Amino acid sequence: MTVAVHFLFLKDDRSATPVFSHGHLYVLQRSGCGKATSSPAENYQLARRRTLQVVVSSLLTECGFESAEKATVESLTEMIQSYISEVGRCAKAYCEHTARITPTLSDAVVTLNEMGFNVDTLPGYAKRSQRMVITAPPVTNAPVIPKALIAGQKRTHPSHIPSHFPEFPDPHTYIKTPTFREPVSDYQVVREKAASQRRDVERALTRFMAKTGETQSLFKDDVTAFPLIAERPSSIPYLSALLPSELELQTLEETDSSEQDDQTDSENTPVNNLNDDPGADKENSVLLAGGVVPSVKVSEENMIDNPYLRPVKKPKVRRKK
Amino acid sequence: IPVVSGFVELTIFPTVVNLNRIKLNSKQCRIYRVRVNDLEAPFIYNDPTLEVCHHESKQRNLNYFSSAYTAAVSAVDPDAGHGELVIKVPSELWKQGDEMNVLKVYIEFSLDQPKGGLHFVVPDVEGSMAERGAHVFSFGYQNSTRFWFPCVDSYSELCTWKLEFTVDASMVAVSCGDLVETVYTHDMRKKTFHYVLPIPTAASNISLSVGPFEILVDPYMHEVTHFCLPQLLPLLKHSMSYLHEIFEFYEEILTCRYPYSCFKTVFVDEAYVQVSSYASMSIFSTNLLHSAMIIDQTPLTRQCLAQALAQQFFGCFISRMSWADEWVLKGISGYIYGLYLKKTFGVNQYRHWIKEELDKMVEYELKMGGVLLHPTFGGGKDKDNPTPHLHFSIKHPHTLSWKYYKMFQCKAHLVMRLIENRISMEFMLQVFNKLLSLASTASSQKYQSHMWSQMLVSTHSFLKSISNVSGKDIGPLIKQWVDQSAVVKFFGSFAFNRKRNVLELEIRQDYTSSGTQKYVGPIKVTVQELDGSFNHTLQIEENSLKHDIPCHSKSRRNKKKKIPLMNGEEVDMDLSAMDADSPLLWIRIDPDMSILRKVEFEQADFMWQYQLRYERDVVAQEESILALEKFPTPASRLALTDILEQDQCFYKVRQGACFCLAKIANSMMSTWTGPPAMKSLFTRMFCCKSCPNIVKTNTFISFQSYFLQKTMPVAMAQLRDIQNLCPKDVLNFILDLIKYNDNRKNKFSDNYYRAELIDALTNSLTPAISISNEVRTVDNLNGDVRLILEEITRSLNMEKLLPSYRNTITVSCLRAIRMLQKNGHIPSDPSLFKSYAEYGHFVDVRVAALEAVVDYTRVDRSSVELQWLLNMVQNDPAHYIRHKILSMLGKNPPFTKAAESPLCNEALVDQLWKLMNSGTSHDWRLRCDAVNLYYTLFGLTRPSCLPLPELGLVLNLKEKKAVLNPTIKPEQGLDTTEMTGNTMGVHIPVMGFTSSEDEIDMESPHDSQAFIHHHLNILERPSTPGQHPVKHPARIILLSDNLVLFFSRTRCTSTVDQAVLSLPVTPLPSSFGKESTSSSKHSGDHHHHHHHHEHKKKKKKKHKHKHKHKHESKDKERDSHAFSNSPASGRSVRSPSMSD
């Protein structure tokens, strides 16, 4: 089998080369598969592929096979195609490594060596007597590379960049393009929207809960009319009733930054109040001021002598009678 | 299974020779043994309050019950030297007694599933007891310590304490005094907390709570420690952040340090009351805790803390001499709490509070009859009951109706304020300081118990202090308000005599109707004239009704001049409204509330309006708001609206103005112009400028505005149009408020606000057109109601997902649903409420649901629901709920004595009778609640639904009124001679004696047994010490059944000591009490149980030959412990098996 492959490679060398420059994406694409295709790019590939199949078949014949299953031929074709592609890719890489853009023979030779192929055997193989001549693939139009969509004006190189350097890509690849619509700034509409959105969410959520769980009903004739999620006694009812819900805690965190301002406010108010009517604003300032807990440092806390913080003593050893 | 076992050691210094019996209080304790100075002592246990009336007879009249109950409570009253537990001092010690030697009484006892006194909260979840948050705490109404250990359960018997509690290692035991040390038991599974309370303290002020508490040392005061249930620590931190200021305040005004060396606050679930204070610790309801986001609860919690702390000084540290002196303590603690209110919440709040309390109390007294602060008993028979108008006796705290007691406290602090008015605050505080410093000097006198009486306050000593300090005679004041019940009711009217330029004021009194008394003395009248405000002091005398008050200003002299007010302020007024001939702007009678009175004063509407606008006193403003309800005019409307808009005005006045405005608007319906009342005002204050139909996002930075914002919609919803419906505008407005409510940017929770919006929806409901139950279907639902119902459904459902603080929204929704039912919009059905009322919901929710069930019971006359409620009264784990059900039934009774009802039947009478007679013996408060309900339903006499009794019985019944419970009879000195004279043939003479004097009907064996039993109680139980002591405990439990047996045995061995009976056997156990309780709830305790059990089994066998080895070595007995002497065999017949 290996021999056949070598041969094939040679035969196809030319045809493979253009592939390199376009990148192997096209080569590797699996085409055919019985689909009636019509695009020029696909036609082009189908033709190449068919040539490869012919190559495989002739090699098989050359080796003495009389017939082969279609699937086998397909597999071999695939392998050849992969091999050629790989050689092409590597050669291209070598060439680019040396800062060129077109692969040379030496690139191909290095590649083949690299892939474990002895190049010296190649001329002999090419000149073997029983080789079959394969017709060139039908001339089809090379696939038209779809033109990249040009969006906007390409930038020209600034003076410090030599002109041989690649052009700038399209502006849209590096320029931020704002795509949102102008937000609705009408306060009323915003509030309206927020309110109905929340209401819809709440309603959907509670309906869902009611549908999926047990319910209680206010009407006997239509149990589904105003479904109430069934109450569930809890073993420790005070916890959920007293502790702030996660949502509330979140709100608290969000308003935390503003709270600091408020606290400084509240520290000022009692002073002002002294001059004012003592009765009027008292509740406010007192309630707020109460919330400010002194920051007791951890180390300080450790020094507090409180009997409840003392360690528990070990029992005294009592003499048994 | 909650089981507590422990022992008590009392050290008694006899103050009388011949002390041979010691009476202690003890309820529901199972007493295993009693030893006095290491000698086994025989004892008797009889609790007459277990079953008040022993008759199976069909008496069923409340007069009878009340006297019997009073008698029963008297019979065990520790202040009178009585008790349920009578211990005979072994005769070997009698000689010692002569020499006044110390007696050490040692009692071993256990509590098996106590029903009162201690409350165990054991949540039914997975995990260890600590993980489940299981805890226990002591509770009770007044002196209730006897429920959990034997003691002299009186506020006047002081002693120092050493307390030891052994609990599971995961628990903390918090009790009175200083925690000296905590020691592991040998198996390291439990800890023993050792407390010492060196300050002499009454047993009734001792408490305990045990639980897996989180501990917070107060950051400001390291002697103060706070305890809360697991997971609540953040709330505790916030809620307690203010306590130190209260401490500072009290210490400053009293110029006295907090008397105890430490203070502990414990927050427990299912609390009996919100606040209860004990020596150096207070137990609170855990529901007082709140986070920083909660507005409404914050002042309430701080008020509770302040109350608790005030009671630490007066109530715990300083205790009372007797029940009749209770008013002094309640008065002082309430008064200094008022001073705290004034300082912290402002003068407005304080005056508002005083008015509120005064109105509440006046209303109660006028409705129910007077509240007597200082009852004196004794003297002639007539004075036996100083309050004949009441259906209960006020002789003991334990017979009082709860509501009465609340009003009593209210009156007490109001009277203190009157005293302050009289002698000045400075003197008042000096008196308090004197009381405290005397007490603290006394408390430091170790081992000199006679000094300790300084720590008890009596009415007499208090009044003496006042006269010493102030030099003023407050006798008339005391006589009027303290020694006498009832309030004063004034009617005032006036006329202006232009010629004489005199105001002719007429003040009449009503002192004939119930709850009123006549007032004679000074009264202050304030007249606001054009030229200023003038105070006049008039003398109210017997016959003078009219008073001439000269006016200072000529009418309309200076039109442009500013008008000076009482506080010196000068204001411009539009005087066009007033009468051109009169210089009077407004008149106030007794503006300082220095009489406990109700004033109905008549003045013209414009005067009320001026008063509302310009008088700066919030009380005056509130009075005028109330008066303006009767003047639905555009001028009133304007005055109220102006007040609403004035943000200088006290927020509670503005809240009041909202409701008044709604009422006025309804009265002016036909002439009302413009948008519905308050709508444009609300829009201007709280809605967005650009879109007036949308409310601003919540901030609640200004609390005054917050409260107003909450109230206005509720008041607006009371508006009605010509069809008597809530105007469509208003309803939509409220619905929009709910819809656009946005709390995202608010650092405060809006749960109370949202709840009030639901309340507003409730208020907007009006009766449906057709009310028959069949038509109440979804299809027939009115469109507006459908919208309301939708909101309620959604809110209630959202609560399940995001519960609000204290579930306020659920509470409001439940009320709303009941209202929808009641108005015939949806089918009337209690099942929803019943499910919410079940144990396991937050207490506020339960109460709201129960309220709905109670209401349903009344409206639908449903006996099923009534039964269900009564069943809950008997079985619910939470004592507060039981109490609440009964008081709600009393407030909203299913029927009353006045009306016929199918519910009123014999079975119900029997059931309630049983409930108050024996079903509630573990909770004084509950029993009084039951009595109240019985009174509301059936009145004082025999319920009308009962079949007519036979003639003989009726006679009996009447005669009984004089004597009633025979169990107390022998306590009266008279009888003793007769008794002792007949000792040999006890049985017959006793019978003869009773029948001759009181005609007790002997139809029931119980009665006589109890009677005899009690006599024996009083009689020496002469058993030779050590002879049969083991049998007594058996008797304790099987009281009635064993009586006969006991009796006969006694007769056989009887050698009666006559001296005992006549002795006022009041041992003074002023001394060291030693007490240790191991509260056992955990696996470790099961261990314990088995221990019990094994011992018991052994004992059963042994029991018959029992021990004569009584006086063997002490050590041995200690080791063999309680159960070597176990009484179990007799008792275990009834007691549930102790093995699990």
PDB file of C-alpha atoms in Angstrom, chain A residues 100-272:
ATOM      1  CA  ARG A 100       8.452  33.195   2.330  1.00  0.00           C
ATOM      2  CA  ILE A 101       5.003  32.792   0.995  1.00  0.00           C
ATOM      3  CA  THR A 102       5.428  30.212  -1.742  1.00  0.00           C
ATOM      4  CA  PRO A 103       6.701  26.710  -0.932  1.00  0.00           C
ATOM      5  CA  THR A 104       9.753  25.549  -2.861  1.00  0.00           C
ATOM      6  CA  LEU A 105      10.931  22.090  -3.720  1.00  0.00           C
ATOM      7  CA  SER A 106      13.205  21.987  -0.761  1.00  0.00           C
ATOM      8  CA  ASP A 107      10.228  22.660   1.470  1.00  0.00           C
ATOM      9  CA  ALA A 108       8.493  19.663   0.018  1.00  0.00           C
ATOM     10  CA  VAL A 109      11.574  17.507   0.374  1.00  0.00           C
ATOM     11  CA  VAL A 110      12.082  18.458   3.988  1.00  0.00           C
ATOM     12  CA  THR A 111       8.478  17.750   4.666  1.00  0.00           C
ATOM     13  CA  LEU A 112       8.567  14.362   3.074  1.00  0.00           C
ATOM     14  CA  ASN A 113      11.667  13.497   5.010  1.00  0.00           C
ATOM     15  CA  GLU A 114      10.076  14.690   8.103  1.00  0.00           C
ATOM     16  CA  MET A 115       7.118  12.417   7.449  1.00  0.00           C
ATOM     17  CA  GLY A 116       9.479   9.479   7.116  1.00  0.00           C
ATOM     18  CA  PHE A 117       9.505   9.211   3.361  1.00  0.00           C
ATOM     19  CA  ASN A 118      12.706   8.519   1.569  1.00  0.00           C
ATOM     20  CA  VAL A 119      12.811  11.054  -1.236  1.00  0.00           C
ATOM     21  CA  ASP A 120      15.574   9.300  -3.068  1.00  0.00           C
ATOM     22  CA  THR A 121      13.306   6.456  -3.990  1.00  0.00           C
ATOM     23  CA  LEU A 122      10.921   8.782  -5.654  1.00  0.00           C
ATOM     24  CA  PRO A 123      12.544   9.196  -9.096  1.00  0.00           C
ATOM     25  CA  GLY A 124      12.856   5.454  -9.467  1.00  0.00           C
ATOM     26  CA  TYR A 125       9.280   4.930  -8.589  1.00  0.00           C
ATOM     27  CA  ALA A 126       8.171   7.557 -10.954  1.00  0.00           C
ATOM     28  CA  LYS A 127       9.892   5.906 -13.782  1.00  0.00           C
ATOM     29  CA  ARG A 128       8.577   2.399 -13.153  1.00  0.00           C
ATOM     30  CA  SER A 129       7.432   0.633 -16.178  1.00  0.00           C
ATOM     31  CA  GLN A 130       3.953  -0.504 -15.399  1.00  0.00           C
ATOM     32  CA  ARG A 131       2.610   2.791 -14.245  1.00  0.00           C
ATOM     33  CA  MET A 132      -0.639   3.887 -15.620  1.00  0.00           C
ATOM     34  CA  VAL A 133      -1.215   7.197 -17.085  1.00  0.00           C
ATOM     35  CA  ILE A 134      -4.052   8.996 -15.613  1.00  0.00           C
ATOM     36  CA  THR A 135      -5.874  11.662 -17.311  1.00  0.00           C
ATOM     37  CA  ALA A 136      -5.749  15.032 -15.802  1.00  0.00           C
ATOM     38  CA  PRO A 137      -8.807  16.047 -13.968  1.00  0.00           C
ATOM     39  CA  PRO A 138     -11.292  17.837 -16.030  1.00  0.00           C
ATOM     40  CA  VAL A 139     -10.705  21.473 -16.160  1.00  0.00           C
ATOM     41  CA  THR A 140     -13.154  23.153 -13.951  1.00  0.00           C
ATOM     42  CA  ASN A 141     -13.086  26.616 -12.775  1.00  0.00           C
ATOM     43  CA  ALA A 142     -11.138  26.991  -9.664  1.00  0.00           C
ATOM     44  CA  PRO A 143     -13.586  27.865  -7.001  1.00  0.00           C
ATOM     45  CA  VAL A 144     -14.122  31.493  -6.659  1.00  0.00           C
ATOM     46  CA  ILE A 145     -13.059  32.587  -3.275  1.00  0.00           C
ATOM     47  CA  PRO A 146     -15.974  34.489  -2.033  1.00  0.00           C
ATOM     48  CA  LYS A 147     -15.072  38.052  -1.682  1.00  0.00           C
ATOM     49  CA  ALA A 148     -14.778  39.113   1.853  1.00  0.00           C
ATOM     50  CA  LEU A 149     -17.475  41.520   2.724  1.00  0.00           C
ATOM     51  CA  ILE A 150     -15.963  44.877   2.901  1.00  0.00           C
ATOM     52  CA  ALA A 151     -17.334  46.821   5.706  1.00  0.00           C
ATOM     53  CA  GLY A 152     -16.243  50.322   5.923  1.00  0.00           C
ATOM     54  CA  GLN A 153     -13.102  51.868   4.623  1.00  0.00           C
ATOM     55  CA  LYS A 154      -9.936  49.887   5.160  1.00  0.00           C
ATOM     56  CA  ARG A 155      -7.301  51.863   6.841  1.00  0.00           C
ATOM     57  CA  THR A 156      -4.096  52.513   4.974  1.00  0.00           C
ATOM     58  CA  HIS A 157      -0.820  51.834   6.625  1.00  0.00           C
ATOM     59  CA  PRO A 158       0.577  54.578   8.648  1.00  0.00           C
ATOM     60  CA  SER A 159       3.951  55.798   7.590  1.00  0.00           C
ATOM     61  CA  HIS A 160       5.987  53.667   9.954  1.00  0.00           C
ATOM     62  CA  ILE A 161       4.624  50.411   8.582  1.00  0.00           C
ATOM     63  CA  PRO A 162       6.184  49.234   5.310  1.00  0.00           C
ATOM     64  CA  SER A 163       3.714  48.732   2.561  1.00  0.00           C
ATOM     65  CA  HIS A 164       4.474  45.042   2.124  1.00  0.00           C
ATOM     66  CA  PHE A 165       2.967  44.262   5.393  1.00  0.00           C
ATOM     67  CA  PRO A 166      -0.517  42.885   5.283  1.00  0.00           C
ATOM     68  CA  GLU A 167      -3.278  45.303   5.030  1.00  0.00           C
ATOM     69  CA  PHE A 168      -5.360  46.219   7.938  1.00  0.00           C
ATOM     70  CA  PRO A 169      -8.337  43.987   8.394  1.00  0.00           C
ATOM     71  CA  ASP A 170     -11.780  45.369   7.985  1.00  0.00           C
ATOM     72  CA  PRO A 171     -12.575  48.058  10.479  1.00  0.00           C
ATOM     73  CA  HIS A 172     -15.439  46.107  11.991  1.00  0.00           C
ATOM     74  CA  THR A 173     -12.976  43.593  13.381  1.00  0.00           C
ATOM     75  CA  TYR A 174     -11.330  46.086  15.584  1.00  0.00           C
ATOM     76  CA  ILE A 175     -13.702  48.976  15.899  1.00  0.00           C
ATOM     77  CA  LYS A 176     -16.505  48.809  18.478  1.00  0.00           C
ATOM     78  CA  THR A 177     -19.791  49.200  16.799  1.00  0.00           C
ATOM     79  CA  PRO A 178     -22.601  50.131  19.167  1.00  0.00           C
ATOM     80  CA  THR A 179     -25.622  48.106  18.241  1.00  0.00           C
ATOM     81  CA  PHE A 180     -28.211  48.802  20.983  1.00  0.00           C
ATOM     82  CA  ARG A 181     -31.173  50.942  20.435  1.00  0.00           C
ATOM     83  CA  GLU A 182     -31.611  54.220  22.145  1.00  0.00           C
ATOM     84  CA  PRO A 183     -33.017  53.266  25.580  1.00  0.00           C
ATOM     85  CA  VAL A 184     -36.490  54.291  26.484  1.00  0.00           C
ATOM     86  CA  SER A 185     -35.913  57.218  28.717  1.00  0.00           C
ATOM     87  CA  ASP A 186     -39.485  57.992  29.510  1.00  0.00           C
ATOM     88  CA  TYR A 187     -39.730  57.416  33.254  1.00  0.00           C
ATOM     89  CA  GLN A 188     -43.338  56.465  33.190  1.00  0.00           C
ATOM     90  CA  VAL A 189     -42.828  53.796  30.582  1.00  0.00           C
ATOM     91  CA  VAL A 190     -39.882  52.377  32.458  1.00  0.00           C
ATOM     92  CA  ARG A 191     -41.783  52.116  35.669  1.00  0.00           C
ATOM     93  CA  GLU A 192     -44.758  50.707  33.894  1.00  0.00           C
ATOM     94  CA  LYS A 193     -42.590  48.105  32.247  1.00  0.00           C
ATOM     95  CA  ALA A 194     -40.732  47.175  35.393  1.00  0.00           C
ATOM     96  CA  ALA A 195     -43.965  46.856  37.298  1.00  0.00           C
ATOM     97  CA  SER A 196     -45.725  44.705  34.766  1.00  0.00           C
ATOM     98  CA  GLN A 197     -42.646  42.616  34.206  1.00  0.00           C
ATOM     99  CA  ARG A 198     -42.354  41.909  37.867  1.00  0.00           C
ATOM    100  CA  ARG A 199     -46.007  41.207  38.147  1.00  0.00           C
ATOM    101  CA  ASP A 200     -45.880  38.809  35.224  1.00  0.00           C
ATOM    102  CA  VAL A 201     -42.932  36.989  36.696  1.00  0.00           C
ATOM    103  CA  GLU A 202     -44.585  36.764  40.051  1.00  0.00           C
ATOM    104  CA  ARG A 203     -47.827  35.595  38.636  1.00  0.00           C
ATOM    105  CA  ALA A 204     -46.181  33.003  36.447  1.00  0.00           C
ATOM    106  CA  LEU A 205     -44.065  31.806  39.292  1.00  0.00           C
ATOM    107  CA  THR A 206     -46.899  31.501  41.762  1.00  0.00           C
ATOM    108  CA  ARG A 207     -49.136  29.870  39.172  1.00  0.00           C
ATOM    109  CA  PHE A 208     -46.403  27.415  38.444  1.00  0.00           C
ATOM    110  CA  MET A 209     -45.920  26.669  42.105  1.00  0.00           C
ATOM    111  CA  ALA A 210     -49.625  26.289  42.519  1.00  0.00           C
ATOM    112  CA  LYS A 211     -49.879  23.965  39.561  1.00  0.00           C
ATOM    113  CA  THR A 212     -47.036  21.786  40.649  1.00  0.00           C
ATOM    114  CA  GLY A 213     -47.781  21.619  44.339  1.00  0.00           C
ATOM    115  CA  GLU A 214     -50.693  21.278  46.622  1.00  0.00           C
ATOM    116  CA  THR A 215     -53.186  24.082  46.666  1.00  0.00           C
ATOM    117  CA  GLN A 216     -55.999  25.441  48.693  1.00  0.00           C
ATOM    118  CA  SER A 217     -58.986  27.030  47.160  1.00  0.00           C
ATOM    119  CA  LEU A 218     -61.383  29.755  48.082  1.00  0.00           C
ATOM    120  CA  PHE A 219     -64.185  28.510  45.909  1.00  0.00           C
ATOM    121  CA  LYS A 220     -65.926  25.253  45.911  1.00  0.00           C
ATOM    122  CA  ASP A 221     -67.274  25.448  42.405  1.00  0.00           C
ATOM    123  CA  ASP A 222     -64.010  26.201  40.692  1.00  0.00           C
ATOM    124  CA  VAL A 223     -61.012  24.944  42.544  1.00  0.00           C
ATOM    125  CA  THR A 224     -58.586  26.328  40.030  1.00  0.00           C
ATOM    126  CA  ALA A 225     -59.899  29.870  40.046  1.00  0.00           C
ATOM    127  CA  PHE A 226     -57.689  31.507  42.622  1.00  0.00           C
ATOM    128  CA  PRO A 227     -55.270  28.800  43.630  1.00  0.00           C
ATOM    129  CA  LEU A 228     -53.418  29.391  46.848  1.00  0.00           C
ATOM    130  CA  ILE A 229     -50.217  27.527  47.424  1.00  0.00           C
ATOM    131  CA  ALA A 230     -50.991  25.269  50.325  1.00  0.00           C
ATOM    132  CA  GLU A 231     -49.476  26.372  53.580  1.00  0.00           C
ATOM    133  CA  ARG A 232     -46.893  24.097  55.032  1.00  0.00           C
ATOM    134  CA  PRO A 233     -46.266  24.062  58.746  1.00  0.00           C
ATOM    135  CA  SER A 234     -42.614  24.429  59.508  1.00  0.00           C
ATOM    136  CA  SER A 235     -40.870  22.974  62.489  1.00  0.00           C
ATOM    137  CA  ILE A 236     -39.097  26.201  63.254  1.00  0.00           C
ATOM    138  CA  PRO A 237     -41.468  28.833  61.922  1.00  0.00           C
ATOM    139  CA  TYR A 238     -39.693  31.784  63.490  1.00  0.00           C
ATOM    140  CA  LEU A 239     -36.587  31.396  61.340  1.00  0.00           C
ATOM    141  CA  SER A 240     -38.202  32.185  58.036  1.00  0.00           C
ATOM    142  CA  ALA A 241     -40.368  34.832  59.616  1.00  0.00           C
ATOM    143  CA  LEU A 242     -37.547  36.731  61.270  1.00  0.00           C
ATOM    144  CA  LEU A 243     -34.499  36.306  59.092  1.00  0.00           C
ATOM    145  CA  PRO A 244     -34.325  38.554  56.068  1.00  0.00           C
ATOM    146  CA  SER A 245     -34.708  36.651  52.825  1.00  0.00           C
ATOM    147  CA  GLU A 246     -31.791  36.371  50.460  1.00  0.00           C
ATOM    148  CA  LEU A 247     -33.407  38.851  48.169  1.00  0.00           C
ATOM    149  CA  GLU A 248     -33.614  41.397  50.939  1.00  0.00           C
ATOM    150  CA  LEU A 249     -30.028  40.779  51.935  1.00  0.00           C
ATOM    151  CA  GLN A 250     -29.017  41.358  48.374  1.00  0.00           C
ATOM    152  CA  THR A 251     -30.895  44.610  48.333  1.00  0.00           C
ATOM    153  CA  LEU A 252     -29.183  45.581  51.499  1.00  0.00           C
ATOM    154  CA  GLU A 253     -25.783  44.938  50.010  1.00  0.00           C
ATOM    155  CA  GLU A 254     -26.643  46.955  46.971  1.00  0.00           C
ATOM    156  CA  THR A 255     -27.753  49.893  49.025  1.00  0.00           C
ATOM    157  CA  ASP A 256     -24.763  49.544  51.288  1.00  0.00           C
ATOM    158  CA  SER A 257     -22.762  52.164  49.547  1.00  0.00           C
ATOM    159  CA  SER A 258     -25.498  54.691  49.901  1.00  0.00           C
ATOM    160  CA  GLU A 259     -25.978  53.697  53.475  1.00  0.00           C
ATOM    161  CA  GLN A 260     -22.619  55.046  54.442  1.00  0.00           C
ATOM    162  CA  ASP A 261     -23.702  58.452  53.381  1.00  0.00           C
ATOM    163  CA  ASP A 262     -26.853  58.086  55.359  1.00  0.00           C
ATOM    164  CA  GLN A 263     -24.977  57.162  58.437  1.00  0.00           C
ATOM    165  CA  THR A 264     -22.912  60.244  58.360  1.00  0.00           C
ATOM    166  CA  ASP A 265     -26.139  62.090  57.898  1.00  0.00           C
ATOM    167  CA  SER A 266     -27.656  60.492  60.890  1.00  0.00           C
ATOM    168  CA  GLU A 267     -24.698  61.361  63.011  1.00  0.00           C
ATOM    169  CA  ASN A 268     -25.234  64.928  62.150  1.00  0.00           C
ATOM    170  CA  THR A 269     -28.930  65.086  62.698  1.00  0.00           C
ATOM    171  CA  PRO A 270     -28.998  64.599  66.458  1.00  0.00           C
ATOM    172  CA  VAL A 271     -26.715  67.569  66.823  1.00  0.00           C
ATOM    173  CA  ASN A 272     -29.020  69.694  64.765  1.00  0.00           C
TER     174      ASN A 272
END
